[in-house]
Coordinates of C-alpha atoms in Angstrom, one line a residue:
X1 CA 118.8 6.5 176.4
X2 CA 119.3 3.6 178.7
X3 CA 119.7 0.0 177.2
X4 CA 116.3 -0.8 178.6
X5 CA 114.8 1.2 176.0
X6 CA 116.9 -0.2 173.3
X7 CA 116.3 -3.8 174.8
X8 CA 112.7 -3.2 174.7
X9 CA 112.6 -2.1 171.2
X10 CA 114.6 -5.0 170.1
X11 CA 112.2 -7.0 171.9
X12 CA 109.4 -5.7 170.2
X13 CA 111.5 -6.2 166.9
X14 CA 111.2 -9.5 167.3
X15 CA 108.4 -10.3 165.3
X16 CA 109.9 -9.2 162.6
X17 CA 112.8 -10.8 162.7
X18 CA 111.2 -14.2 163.1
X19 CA 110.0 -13.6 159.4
X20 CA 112.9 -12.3 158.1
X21 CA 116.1 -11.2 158.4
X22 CA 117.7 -7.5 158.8
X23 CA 119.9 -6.9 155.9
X24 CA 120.8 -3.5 157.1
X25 CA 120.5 -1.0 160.1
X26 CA 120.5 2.9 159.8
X27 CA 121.4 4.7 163.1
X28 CA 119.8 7.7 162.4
X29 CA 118.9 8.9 165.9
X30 CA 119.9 12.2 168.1
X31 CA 119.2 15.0 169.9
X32 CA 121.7 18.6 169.8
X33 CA 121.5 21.8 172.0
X34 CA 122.1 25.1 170.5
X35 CA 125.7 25.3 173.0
X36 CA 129.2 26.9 172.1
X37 CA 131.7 25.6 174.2
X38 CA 130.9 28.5 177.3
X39 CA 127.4 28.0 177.2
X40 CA 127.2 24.2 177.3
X41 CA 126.2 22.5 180.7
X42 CA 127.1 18.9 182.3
X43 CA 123.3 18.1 181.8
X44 CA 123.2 19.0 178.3
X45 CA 126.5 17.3 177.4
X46 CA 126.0 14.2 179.0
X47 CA 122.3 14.0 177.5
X48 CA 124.0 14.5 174.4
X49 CA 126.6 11.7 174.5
X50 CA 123.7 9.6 176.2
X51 CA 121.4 9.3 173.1
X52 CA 123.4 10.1 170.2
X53 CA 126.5 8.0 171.2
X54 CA 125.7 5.3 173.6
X55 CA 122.9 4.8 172.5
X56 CA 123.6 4.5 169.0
X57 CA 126.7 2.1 170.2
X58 CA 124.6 -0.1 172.1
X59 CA 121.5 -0.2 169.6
X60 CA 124.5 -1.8 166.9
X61 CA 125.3 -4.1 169.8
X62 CA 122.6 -5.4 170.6
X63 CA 121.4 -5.5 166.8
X64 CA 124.2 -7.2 165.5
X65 CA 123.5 -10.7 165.9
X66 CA 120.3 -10.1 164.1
X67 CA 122.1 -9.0 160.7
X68 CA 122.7 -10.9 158.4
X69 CA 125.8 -12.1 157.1
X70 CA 126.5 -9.5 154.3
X71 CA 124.4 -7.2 156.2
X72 CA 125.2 -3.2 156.5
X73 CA 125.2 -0.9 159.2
X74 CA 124.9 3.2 158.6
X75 CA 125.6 5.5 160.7
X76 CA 124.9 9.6 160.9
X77 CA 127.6 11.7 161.6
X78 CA 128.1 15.8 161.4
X79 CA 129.8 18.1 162.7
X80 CA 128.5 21.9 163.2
X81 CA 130.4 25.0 164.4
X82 CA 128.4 26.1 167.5
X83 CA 127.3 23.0 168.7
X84 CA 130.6 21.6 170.0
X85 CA 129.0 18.6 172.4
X86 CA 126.8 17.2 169.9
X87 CA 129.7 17.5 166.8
X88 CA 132.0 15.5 169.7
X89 CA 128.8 12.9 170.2
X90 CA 128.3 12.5 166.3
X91 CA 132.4 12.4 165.9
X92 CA 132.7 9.2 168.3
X93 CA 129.8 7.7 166.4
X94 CA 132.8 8.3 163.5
X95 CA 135.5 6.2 165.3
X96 CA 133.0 3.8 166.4
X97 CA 131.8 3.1 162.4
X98 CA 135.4 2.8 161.7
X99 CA 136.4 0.2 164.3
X100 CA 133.2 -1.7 163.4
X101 CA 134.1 -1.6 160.2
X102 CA 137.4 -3.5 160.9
X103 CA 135.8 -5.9 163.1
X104 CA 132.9 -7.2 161.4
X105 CA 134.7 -8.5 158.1
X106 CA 134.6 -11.6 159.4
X107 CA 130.7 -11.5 158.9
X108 CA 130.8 -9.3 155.6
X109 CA 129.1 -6.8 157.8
X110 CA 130.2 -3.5 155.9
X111 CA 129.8 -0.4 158.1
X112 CA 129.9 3.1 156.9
X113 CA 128.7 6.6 157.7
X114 CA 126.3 9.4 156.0
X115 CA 127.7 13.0 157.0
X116 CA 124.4 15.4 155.9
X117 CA 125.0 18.9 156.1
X118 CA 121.7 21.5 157.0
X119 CA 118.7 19.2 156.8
X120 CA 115.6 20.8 155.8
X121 CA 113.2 19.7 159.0
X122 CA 110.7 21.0 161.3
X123 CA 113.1 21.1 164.5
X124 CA 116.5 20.8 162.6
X125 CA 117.6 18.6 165.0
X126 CA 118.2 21.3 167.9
X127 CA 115.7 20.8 170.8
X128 CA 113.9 24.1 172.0
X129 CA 115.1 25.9 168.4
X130 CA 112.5 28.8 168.7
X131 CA 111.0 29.3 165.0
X132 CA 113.0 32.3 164.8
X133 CA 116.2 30.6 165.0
X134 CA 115.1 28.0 163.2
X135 CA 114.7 30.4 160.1
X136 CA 118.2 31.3 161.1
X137 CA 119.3 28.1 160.5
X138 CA 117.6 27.6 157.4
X139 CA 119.4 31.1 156.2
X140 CA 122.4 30.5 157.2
X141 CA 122.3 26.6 155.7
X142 CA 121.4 28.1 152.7
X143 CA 124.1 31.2 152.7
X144 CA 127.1 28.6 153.5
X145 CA 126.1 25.3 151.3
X146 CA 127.8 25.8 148.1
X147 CA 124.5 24.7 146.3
X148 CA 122.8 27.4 147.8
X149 CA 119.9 25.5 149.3
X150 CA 119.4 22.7 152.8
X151 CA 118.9 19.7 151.5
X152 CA 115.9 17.5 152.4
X153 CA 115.9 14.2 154.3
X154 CA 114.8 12.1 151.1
X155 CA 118.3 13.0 149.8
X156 CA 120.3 11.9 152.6
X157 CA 117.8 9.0 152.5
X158 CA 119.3 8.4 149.2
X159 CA 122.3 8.0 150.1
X160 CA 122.0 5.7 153.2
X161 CA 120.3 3.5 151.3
X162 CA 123.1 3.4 148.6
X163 CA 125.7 2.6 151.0
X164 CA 123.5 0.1 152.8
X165 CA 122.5 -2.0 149.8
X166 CA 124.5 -0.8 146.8
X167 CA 128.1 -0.1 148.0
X168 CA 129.1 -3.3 148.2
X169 CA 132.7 -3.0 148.6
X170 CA 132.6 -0.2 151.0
X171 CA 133.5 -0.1 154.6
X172 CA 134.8 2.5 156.9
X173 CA 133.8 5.3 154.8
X174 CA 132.0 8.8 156.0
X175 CA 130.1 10.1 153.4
X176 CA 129.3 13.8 152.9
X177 CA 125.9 14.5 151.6
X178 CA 126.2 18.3 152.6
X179 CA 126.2 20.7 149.1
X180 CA 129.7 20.7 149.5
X181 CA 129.9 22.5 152.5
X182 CA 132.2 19.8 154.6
X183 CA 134.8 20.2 151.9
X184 CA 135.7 23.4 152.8
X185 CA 133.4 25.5 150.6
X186 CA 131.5 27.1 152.9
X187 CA 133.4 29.6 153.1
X188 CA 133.5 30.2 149.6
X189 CA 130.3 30.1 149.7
X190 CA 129.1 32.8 152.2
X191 CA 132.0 35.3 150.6
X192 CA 130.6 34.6 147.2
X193 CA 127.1 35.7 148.8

């Protein structure tokens, strides 16, 4: 993503921030590639880091003179076993959240991060997933979540939304919204299975 594009989109934000204010900002962008660590490419890697990291990084910078005091920022995070350039992409976006969240007190900006596990959507977030693999994904989501199901994008809405507006004194934090699977259950899970 270059900051054009971000700059533009700001600048057609405008509008609405001429009739209001932005009390919070969900970074909720990104692209992944289907790449263990032998099969990923320089292309893929930097394309990667490009949209899900700097551009996340500089859409907050550029966006946070428009918050407002008080305001929230929410960032996704994940990590996924197979897909080694976007878990490193979605990890900065981790130590990012957490320096932001140390240097925006002065503004009562709280900062925090949403961690969803397999999300229930039509490309699951991989570009080129064939609908094969993306049945796959969906089986083995469903095999390694403790809860025995993906979740849906409604419930990691949820929970965006409560750390935006409702956790109020909470800052630096990376919630898992995964069915337990983060935790270390997984593998419980799938032997269980």
């Amino acid at each position: 993503m270059r900051l054009a594009i971000v700059e533009a989109l700001l600048a057609e934000g405008v509008e609405v921030v001429l009739i209001g204010r932005v009390d919070a900002l969900f970074v909720n962008h990104g692209t992944a590639a289907f790449q263990t660590l032998d099969a990923a490419t320089e292309e893929s890697f930097d394309r990667q880091f490009t949209i899900n990291t700097k551009g996340a990084f500089f859409t907050v910078q550029r966006s946070a003179p428009l918050l407002s005091e008080g305001g929230s920022i929410v960032f996704t995070t994940v990590v996924f076993p197979g897909l080694s350039a976007y878990s490193g992409s979605k990890e900065a976006l981790r130590a990012i959240a957490r320096v932001l969240a140390a240097e925006l007190p002065p503004r009562r900006i709280r900062v925090n991060s949403v961690a969803p596990g397999f999300i229930e959507t039509p490309t699951m977030g991989v570009v080129g997933l064939t609908e094969q693999q993306r049945a796959e994904f969906l089986e083995q989501g469903e095999r390694s979540t403790p809860l025995r199901r993906n979740e849906t994008v409604h419930e990691v809405a949820k929970v965006a939304l409560f750390l935006a507006f409702d956790a109020t004194f909470t800052t630096g934090v990376e919630l898992p919204v995964d069915g337990g699977w983060a935790q270390g259950l997984g593998a419980y899970a799938e032997a269980a299975a």
